[in-house]
Amino acid sequence: MKNIHKLTLLTLLLLAMTTTMSNVAIVTSLPHLKEYFNHIANIEFYSRLMLTLPSLSIALLAPVLGHLIFKFGKKKSVLIALFFFSLFGTAGLYLDSIETLLASRALFGLCVATLMIVSTSLVGDYFKEDERHQFMAYQSSFMALGGVFFVIGGGMLSDMNWRFPFGIYFIGILLIPFVFKNIEEIKIENIEENETSNINKNILFVYFFAFFYMLLFFILPTQFPFLLIEKFKVSGSYAGTIIATAFFCNALGAIAFSKLKKIYSYSTIYIIGLTLISFGLSLVGIITNVHFFFITAPILGFSGGFMMTNAVAWMLSKTNPKMRVKSSGYFTSSIFLGQFLSPIVFHPLIAIFEIQKFFSIIGASLFVIVLLVLITKKFILR
């Protein structure tokens, strides 16, 4: 990292931050949006789709975008994506039907997919493995701290009007000059002839583990606000503050990854994270005092921090320079497919059980899965 200009490092960090804020900026608006459109059938489900529909666009089209970016160029792609990131992201300020709002979120997802693919692949281009782990820890912590700001800010804005948090997405326009001036595509040299641009089958299990992680972790933004605001009757700003503690500890978890990687394999770190998530979700299910959520949210955030960083590093460790953009596309698809499917997969349980009991069931089930893995000792992939 010594040979890379500080403004380039900052720009890489800011680009990564846009992928985090894609959903968290409006997370506390969802219960208020549900009230605004209370005349629409199934609005509770649609309000959750506002958060996850971009993830469907990303999941379906990220692999295709990866191939297009590979041919079109990373810098050009990201400049265009930032402009439309702001255009579609801020649509919630003025659109007044749930159909057009959902459509804008779907188009917004294409921009986020492009930003995430480019951001991930640039890390692989700029850094060697050891420096990559170190920078990714900084990057993930920066993303998480950005999440703290956007969740708290979004919570305060949502208390004034559910539309106001959408204005946060104007940040995409502000980043265009940074990218134009500070990002240069790195020419990949010394690629061996046997290094193809095809996806290696050995990386497929990493995609699955990333998908499963996000399926679980996205319970936090899609279900947590409803538990806090509807059952515990807290304000949007208070709910945002609780969720923000998760993002703050997410940063600490990301920083911890580089230290954990010196001791444990990628697979062991994954299991440690699953254990902590099961513990955190189980605690959420038994809390009766809202203040105790300041204990459970950090547990979930910390484990998510090093698990996400672990997943990206795991994927990059199994790619060669020629396939990096395409691999990042498929990885991005896996992550956001987990985000999109999370509320859909868990909606039947929430419909049957009271929402807090749902957390207990998921936590206990995940703990059983971890125990089975440890007992059978099948989790030996490194």
Coordinates of C-alpha atoms in Angstrom, one line a residue:
M1 CA 0.0 0.0 0.0
K2 CA 3.0 2.3 0.3
N3 CA 3.1 2.8 -3.5
I4 CA -0.5 3.7 -3.8
H5 CA -1.6 7.3 -3.5
K6 CA -3.7 8.2 -0.5
L7 CA -6.5 9.7 -2.5
T8 CA -6.7 6.5 -4.5
L9 CA -7.0 4.5 -1.3
L10 CA -9.7 6.9 -0.1
T11 CA -11.6 6.6 -3.4
L12 CA -11.5 2.8 -3.2
L13 CA -12.9 3.0 0.4
L14 CA -15.7 5.4 -0.7
L15 CA -16.6 3.2 -3.6
A16 CA -17.0 0.2 -1.3
M17 CA -19.1 2.3 1.1
T18 CA -21.7 2.9 -1.6
T19 CA -22.4 -0.9 -1.8
T20 CA -23.1 -0.9 2.0
M21 CA -25.4 2.2 2.0
S22 CA -27.4 0.7 -0.9
N23 CA -29.9 -0.7 1.6
V24 CA -29.1 0.6 5.1
A25 CA -29.9 4.2 4.3
I26 CA -33.6 3.5 4.1
V27 CA -33.9 0.7 6.5
T28 CA -35.8 2.7 9.2
S29 CA -38.1 4.2 6.5
L30 CA -39.8 0.9 5.9
P31 CA -42.2 0.8 8.8
H32 CA -43.2 4.4 8.0
L33 CA -43.6 3.6 4.3
K34 CA -45.9 0.7 5.3
E35 CA -48.1 3.2 7.1
Y36 CA -48.1 5.6 4.1
F37 CA -49.3 2.8 1.8
N38 CA -51.5 1.1 4.3
H39 CA -54.4 0.9 1.8
I40 CA -52.4 -1.5 -0.4
A41 CA -52.8 -5.3 0.2
N42 CA -49.6 -7.1 1.4
I43 CA -47.9 -3.8 1.9
E44 CA -45.8 -5.3 4.8
F45 CA -44.3 -7.7 2.3
Y46 CA -43.8 -5.0 -0.4
S47 CA -42.1 -2.7 2.1
R48 CA -39.5 -5.3 2.8
L49 CA -39.1 -5.8 -1.0
M50 CA -38.1 -2.1 -1.1
L51 CA -35.0 -3.1 0.7
T52 CA -34.3 -6.4 -1.1
L53 CA -35.5 -5.8 -4.7
P54 CA -32.2 -4.2 -5.7
S55 CA -30.6 -7.5 -4.5
L56 CA -32.7 -9.5 -7.0
S57 CA -31.5 -7.3 -9.8
I58 CA -27.9 -7.7 -8.6
A59 CA -28.3 -11.5 -8.1
L60 CA -29.7 -12.0 -11.6
L61 CA -27.5 -9.7 -13.6
A62 CA -24.2 -9.4 -11.7
P63 CA -22.7 -12.3 -13.7
V64 CA -23.7 -10.7 -17.0
L65 CA -22.4 -7.3 -15.7
G66 CA -19.1 -9.0 -14.8
H67 CA -18.6 -10.0 -18.4
L68 CA -19.6 -6.6 -19.7
I69 CA -17.3 -4.7 -17.3
F70 CA -14.5 -7.0 -18.3
K71 CA -14.9 -5.9 -21.9
F72 CA -16.0 -2.3 -21.4
G73 CA -13.5 -1.3 -18.7
K74 CA -13.8 -0.8 -14.9
K75 CA -13.4 3.0 -14.8
K76 CA -16.0 3.8 -17.4
S77 CA -18.4 1.4 -15.9
V78 CA -18.1 2.8 -12.4
L79 CA -18.5 6.4 -13.6
I80 CA -21.8 5.6 -15.3
A81 CA -23.0 3.5 -12.4
L82 CA -22.4 6.3 -9.9
F83 CA -24.6 8.7 -11.9
F84 CA -27.5 6.3 -12.2
F85 CA -26.9 5.3 -8.5
S86 CA -28.0 8.8 -7.5
L87 CA -30.7 9.1 -10.2
F88 CA -32.5 5.9 -9.2
G89 CA -31.6 5.9 -5.6
T90 CA -33.2 9.3 -4.9
A91 CA -36.4 8.3 -6.7
G92 CA -38.1 7.8 -3.4
L93 CA -38.1 11.5 -2.9
Y94 CA -40.8 12.1 -5.5
L95 CA -42.4 8.8 -6.7
D96 CA -45.8 8.2 -5.3
S97 CA -46.8 4.6 -6.2
I98 CA -45.5 1.4 -4.8
E99 CA -45.1 0.0 -8.3
T100 CA -42.8 2.8 -9.5
L101 CA -40.9 2.8 -6.3
L102 CA -40.2 -0.9 -6.6
A103 CA -39.2 -0.4 -10.3
S104 CA -36.7 2.3 -9.3
R105 CA -35.2 0.1 -6.7
A106 CA -34.7 -2.7 -9.2
L107 CA -32.9 -0.3 -11.6
F108 CA -30.9 1.0 -8.6
G109 CA -29.7 -2.6 -8.0
L110 CA -27.9 -2.6 -11.4
C111 CA -25.8 0.3 -10.4
V112 CA -24.9 -1.2 -7.0
A113 CA -24.0 -4.5 -8.8
T114 CA -21.6 -2.6 -11.0
L115 CA -20.0 -0.7 -8.1
M116 CA -19.5 -3.8 -6.0
I117 CA -18.0 -5.8 -8.9
V118 CA -15.5 -3.0 -9.8
S119 CA -14.8 -2.3 -6.1
T120 CA -14.0 -5.9 -5.3
S121 CA -11.9 -6.6 -8.4
L122 CA -9.9 -3.4 -8.0
V123 CA -8.8 -4.6 -4.6
G124 CA -7.5 -7.7 -6.2
D125 CA -5.7 -5.6 -8.9
Y126 CA -4.1 -3.1 -6.5
F127 CA -2.9 -5.4 -3.7
K128 CA -1.0 -8.6 -3.2
E129 CA -2.4 -11.3 -0.8
D130 CA -1.0 -10.1 2.5
E131 CA -1.6 -6.4 1.8
R132 CA -5.0 -7.3 0.4
H133 CA -6.1 -8.8 3.7
Q134 CA -4.9 -5.7 5.5
F135 CA -6.7 -3.3 3.1
M136 CA -9.9 -5.4 3.1
A137 CA -10.0 -5.1 6.9
Y138 CA -9.7 -1.3 6.6
Q139 CA -12.2 -1.3 3.7
S140 CA -14.8 -3.4 5.6
S141 CA -14.4 -1.3 8.7
F142 CA -14.8 1.9 6.7
M143 CA -18.0 0.4 5.1
A144 CA -19.3 -0.5 8.5
L145 CA -18.6 2.9 10.0
G146 CA -20.3 4.4 6.9
G147 CA -23.2 2.2 7.8
V148 CA -23.3 3.7 11.3
F149 CA -23.6 7.2 9.8
F150 CA -26.2 6.3 7.2
V151 CA -28.4 4.2 9.6
I152 CA -28.4 7.0 12.3
G153 CA -28.9 9.7 9.7
G154 CA -31.6 7.7 7.9
G155 CA -33.3 7.1 11.2
M156 CA -33.4 10.8 12.1
L157 CA -34.6 11.7 8.6
S158 CA -37.3 9.0 8.6
D159 CA -38.8 10.5 11.8
M160 CA -39.3 13.7 9.8
N161 CA -40.6 12.1 6.6
W162 CA -40.2 8.6 5.3
R163 CA -39.0 10.0 1.9
F164 CA -36.1 12.0 3.3
P165 CA -33.6 9.2 3.7
F166 CA -33.6 8.6 -0.1
G167 CA -31.8 11.9 -0.5
I168 CA -28.7 10.3 1.0
Y169 CA -28.1 8.6 -2.4
F170 CA -27.0 11.9 -3.9
I171 CA -23.6 10.9 -2.6
G172 CA -23.1 9.0 -5.9
I173 CA -22.8 12.3 -7.8
L174 CA -20.3 13.6 -5.3
L175 CA -18.0 10.5 -5.8
I176 CA -17.7 10.9 -9.6
P177 CA -14.9 13.5 -9.5
F178 CA -13.0 11.3 -7.1
V179 CA -13.2 8.3 -9.4
F180 CA -12.4 10.3 -12.5
K181 CA -9.2 11.7 -11.0
N182 CA -7.9 9.0 -8.7
I183 CA -8.7 5.6 -10.2
E184 CA -6.7 4.0 -12.9
E185 CA -7.1 0.5 -14.2
I186 CA -4.1 -1.7 -13.4
K187 CA -2.7 -3.5 -16.4
I188 CA -2.4 -7.2 -15.4
E189 CA 0.9 -8.6 -16.6
N190 CA 2.7 -11.9 -16.4
I191 CA -0.4 -14.0 -16.8
E192 CA 0.5 -17.6 -17.4
E193 CA -0.9 -19.2 -20.5
N194 CA -2.9 -21.8 -18.5
E195 CA -4.7 -19.0 -16.6
T196 CA -8.0 -18.8 -18.4
S197 CA -10.9 -16.4 -18.0
N198 CA -13.3 -19.2 -17.1
I199 CA -14.7 -19.7 -13.7
N200 CA -13.0 -22.4 -11.7
K201 CA -15.4 -25.0 -10.3
N202 CA -13.4 -25.1 -7.0
I203 CA -14.8 -21.6 -6.2
L204 CA -18.4 -22.6 -6.3
F205 CA -18.6 -23.7 -2.7
V206 CA -17.3 -20.2 -1.7
Y207 CA -20.3 -18.7 -3.5
F208 CA -22.7 -21.0 -1.6
F209 CA -21.2 -20.1 1.8
A210 CA -21.4 -16.4 0.9
F211 CA -25.1 -16.8 -0.1
F212 CA -25.9 -18.7 3.1
Y213 CA -24.2 -16.2 5.3
M214 CA -26.1 -13.3 3.7
L215 CA -29.4 -15.1 3.9
L216 CA -28.9 -15.2 7.7
F217 CA -27.2 -11.8 8.2
F218 CA -29.9 -9.9 6.3
I219 CA -32.4 -10.8 8.9
L220 CA -30.9 -7.8 10.8
P221 CA -32.0 -5.0 8.4
T222 CA -35.2 -6.7 7.1
Q223 CA -36.8 -7.9 10.4
F224 CA -35.0 -6.0 13.2
P225 CA -36.7 -2.6 12.5
F226 CA -40.1 -4.1 12.6
L227 CA -39.4 -5.8 15.9
L228 CA -38.1 -2.6 17.4
I229 CA -40.6 -0.1 16.0
E230 CA -43.8 -2.2 16.0
K231 CA -43.3 -4.4 19.1
F232 CA -41.1 -2.3 21.3
K233 CA -42.6 1.0 20.1
V234 CA -39.2 2.8 19.7
S235 CA -38.7 5.8 17.3
G236 CA -36.9 5.5 14.0
S237 CA -33.9 7.3 15.3
Y238 CA -33.7 5.0 18.3
A239 CA -34.0 1.9 16.1
G240 CA -31.4 3.4 13.8
T241 CA -29.0 3.9 16.8
I242 CA -29.4 0.3 17.9
I243 CA -28.8 -1.0 14.3
A244 CA -25.9 1.5 14.0
T245 CA -24.1 -0.3 16.9
A246 CA -24.2 -3.4 14.8
F247 CA -22.4 -1.6 12.0
F248 CA -19.9 -0.1 14.4
C249 CA -19.0 -3.6 15.7
N250 CA -19.1 -4.8 12.1
A251 CA -16.1 -2.5 11.6
L252 CA -14.3 -4.1 14.6
G253 CA -15.1 -7.5 13.2
A254 CA -13.6 -6.6 9.8
I255 CA -10.4 -5.4 11.5
A256 CA -10.2 -8.6 13.5
F257 CA -10.3 -10.7 10.3
S258 CA -6.6 -10.1 9.4
K259 CA -5.6 -11.3 12.9
L260 CA -7.9 -14.3 12.7
K261 CA -6.6 -15.3 9.3
K262 CA -3.1 -15.6 10.7
I263 CA -4.4 -18.3 13.0
Y264 CA -7.4 -20.0 11.3
S265 CA -8.4 -21.2 7.9
Y266 CA -11.2 -19.6 5.9
S267 CA -13.5 -22.4 6.8
T268 CA -12.8 -22.3 10.5
I269 CA -13.4 -18.5 10.6
Y270 CA -16.8 -19.1 8.8
I271 CA -17.8 -21.6 11.5
I272 CA -16.8 -19.2 14.3
G273 CA -19.0 -16.6 12.7
L274 CA -22.0 -18.9 12.3
T275 CA -21.7 -19.8 16.0
L276 CA -21.7 -16.1 17.1
I277 CA -24.7 -15.3 14.8
S278 CA -26.7 -18.2 16.3
F279 CA -25.9 -16.9 19.8
G280 CA -26.9 -13.4 18.9
L281 CA -30.2 -14.3 17.2
S282 CA -31.1 -16.6 20.1
L283 CA -30.6 -13.7 22.5
V284 CA -32.8 -11.4 20.4
G285 CA -35.6 -13.9 20.9
I286 CA -35.6 -13.7 24.7
I287 CA -35.1 -10.0 25.3
T288 CA -37.8 -8.1 27.2
N289 CA -36.1 -4.8 27.7
V290 CA -35.3 -2.8 24.6
H291 CA -32.0 -1.5 26.0
F292 CA -30.6 -5.1 25.9
F293 CA -30.6 -4.9 22.1
F294 CA -27.5 -2.8 22.5
I295 CA -25.8 -6.1 23.5
T296 CA -27.2 -8.4 20.8
A297 CA -26.8 -6.0 17.9
P298 CA -23.0 -5.7 18.4
I299 CA -22.7 -9.5 18.5
L300 CA -24.4 -9.8 15.2
G301 CA -22.5 -6.9 13.7
F302 CA -19.1 -8.2 14.9
S303 CA -19.6 -11.7 13.5
G304 CA -20.9 -10.3 10.2
G305 CA -17.9 -8.0 9.9
F306 CA -15.2 -10.7 9.8
M307 CA -17.5 -13.2 8.0
M308 CA -18.0 -10.9 5.1
T309 CA -14.4 -9.9 4.8
N310 CA -13.5 -13.6 5.1
A311 CA -15.9 -14.5 2.2
V312 CA -14.4 -11.8 -0.1
A313 CA -10.8 -12.8 0.7
W314 CA -11.7 -16.5 0.3
M315 CA -13.1 -15.8 -3.2
L316 CA -10.1 -13.7 -4.3
S317 CA -7.7 -16.3 -3.1
K318 CA -9.2 -18.7 -5.6
T319 CA -9.1 -16.4 -8.7
N320 CA -6.4 -15.5 -11.1
P321 CA -6.1 -11.9 -12.5
K322 CA -7.7 -12.8 -15.8
M323 CA -10.9 -14.1 -14.2
R324 CA -11.1 -11.6 -11.3
V325 CA -13.9 -9.4 -12.7
K326 CA -16.0 -12.3 -13.7
S327 CA -15.5 -14.1 -10.4
S328 CA -16.4 -10.9 -8.6
G329 CA -19.6 -10.8 -10.7
Y330 CA -20.7 -14.3 -9.6
F331 CA -19.7 -13.6 -6.0
T332 CA -21.8 -10.4 -6.0
S333 CA -24.7 -12.4 -7.4
S334 CA -24.4 -14.9 -4.5
I335 CA -24.3 -12.2 -1.9
F336 CA -27.3 -10.3 -3.1
L337 CA -29.3 -13.4 -3.9
G338 CA -29.0 -14.1 -0.2
Q339 CA -30.2 -10.6 0.6
F340 CA -33.2 -10.8 -1.7
L341 CA -34.3 -14.3 -0.6
S342 CA -33.9 -13.6 3.1
P343 CA -37.3 -12.0 3.7
I344 CA -39.0 -14.4 1.3
V345 CA -37.5 -17.5 2.9
F346 CA -38.3 -16.4 6.4
H347 CA -41.7 -14.7 5.7
P348 CA -43.7 -17.9 6.3
L349 CA -42.1 -18.4 9.7
I350 CA -42.9 -14.8 10.7
A351 CA -46.5 -15.2 9.4
I352 CA -46.9 -18.3 11.7
F353 CA -44.9 -17.2 14.7
E354 CA -44.7 -13.9 16.5
I355 CA -41.6 -12.0 15.2
Q356 CA -39.5 -12.2 18.3
K357 CA -40.1 -16.0 18.6
F358 CA -38.9 -16.2 15.0
F359 CA -35.5 -15.0 16.1
S360 CA -35.4 -17.7 18.7
I361 CA -36.2 -20.4 16.2
I362 CA -33.6 -19.3 13.7
G363 CA -30.9 -19.0 16.4
A364 CA -31.6 -22.4 17.7
S365 CA -31.8 -24.0 14.3
L366 CA -28.4 -22.4 13.3
F367 CA -26.8 -23.7 16.5
V368 CA -27.9 -27.2 15.7
I369 CA -26.4 -26.9 12.2
V370 CA -23.1 -25.7 13.7
L371 CA -23.1 -28.7 16.1
L372 CA -23.8 -31.2 13.3
V373 CA -20.9 -29.7 11.3
L374 CA -18.5 -30.0 14.2
I375 CA -19.6 -33.5 15.1
T376 CA -19.3 -34.9 11.6
K377 CA -16.1 -32.9 10.9
K378 CA -17.2 -32.5 7.3
F379 CA -16.2 -28.8 7.2
I380 CA -12.6 -29.3 6.1
L381 CA -12.4 -27.1 3.0
R382 CA -9.7 -24.5 3.3

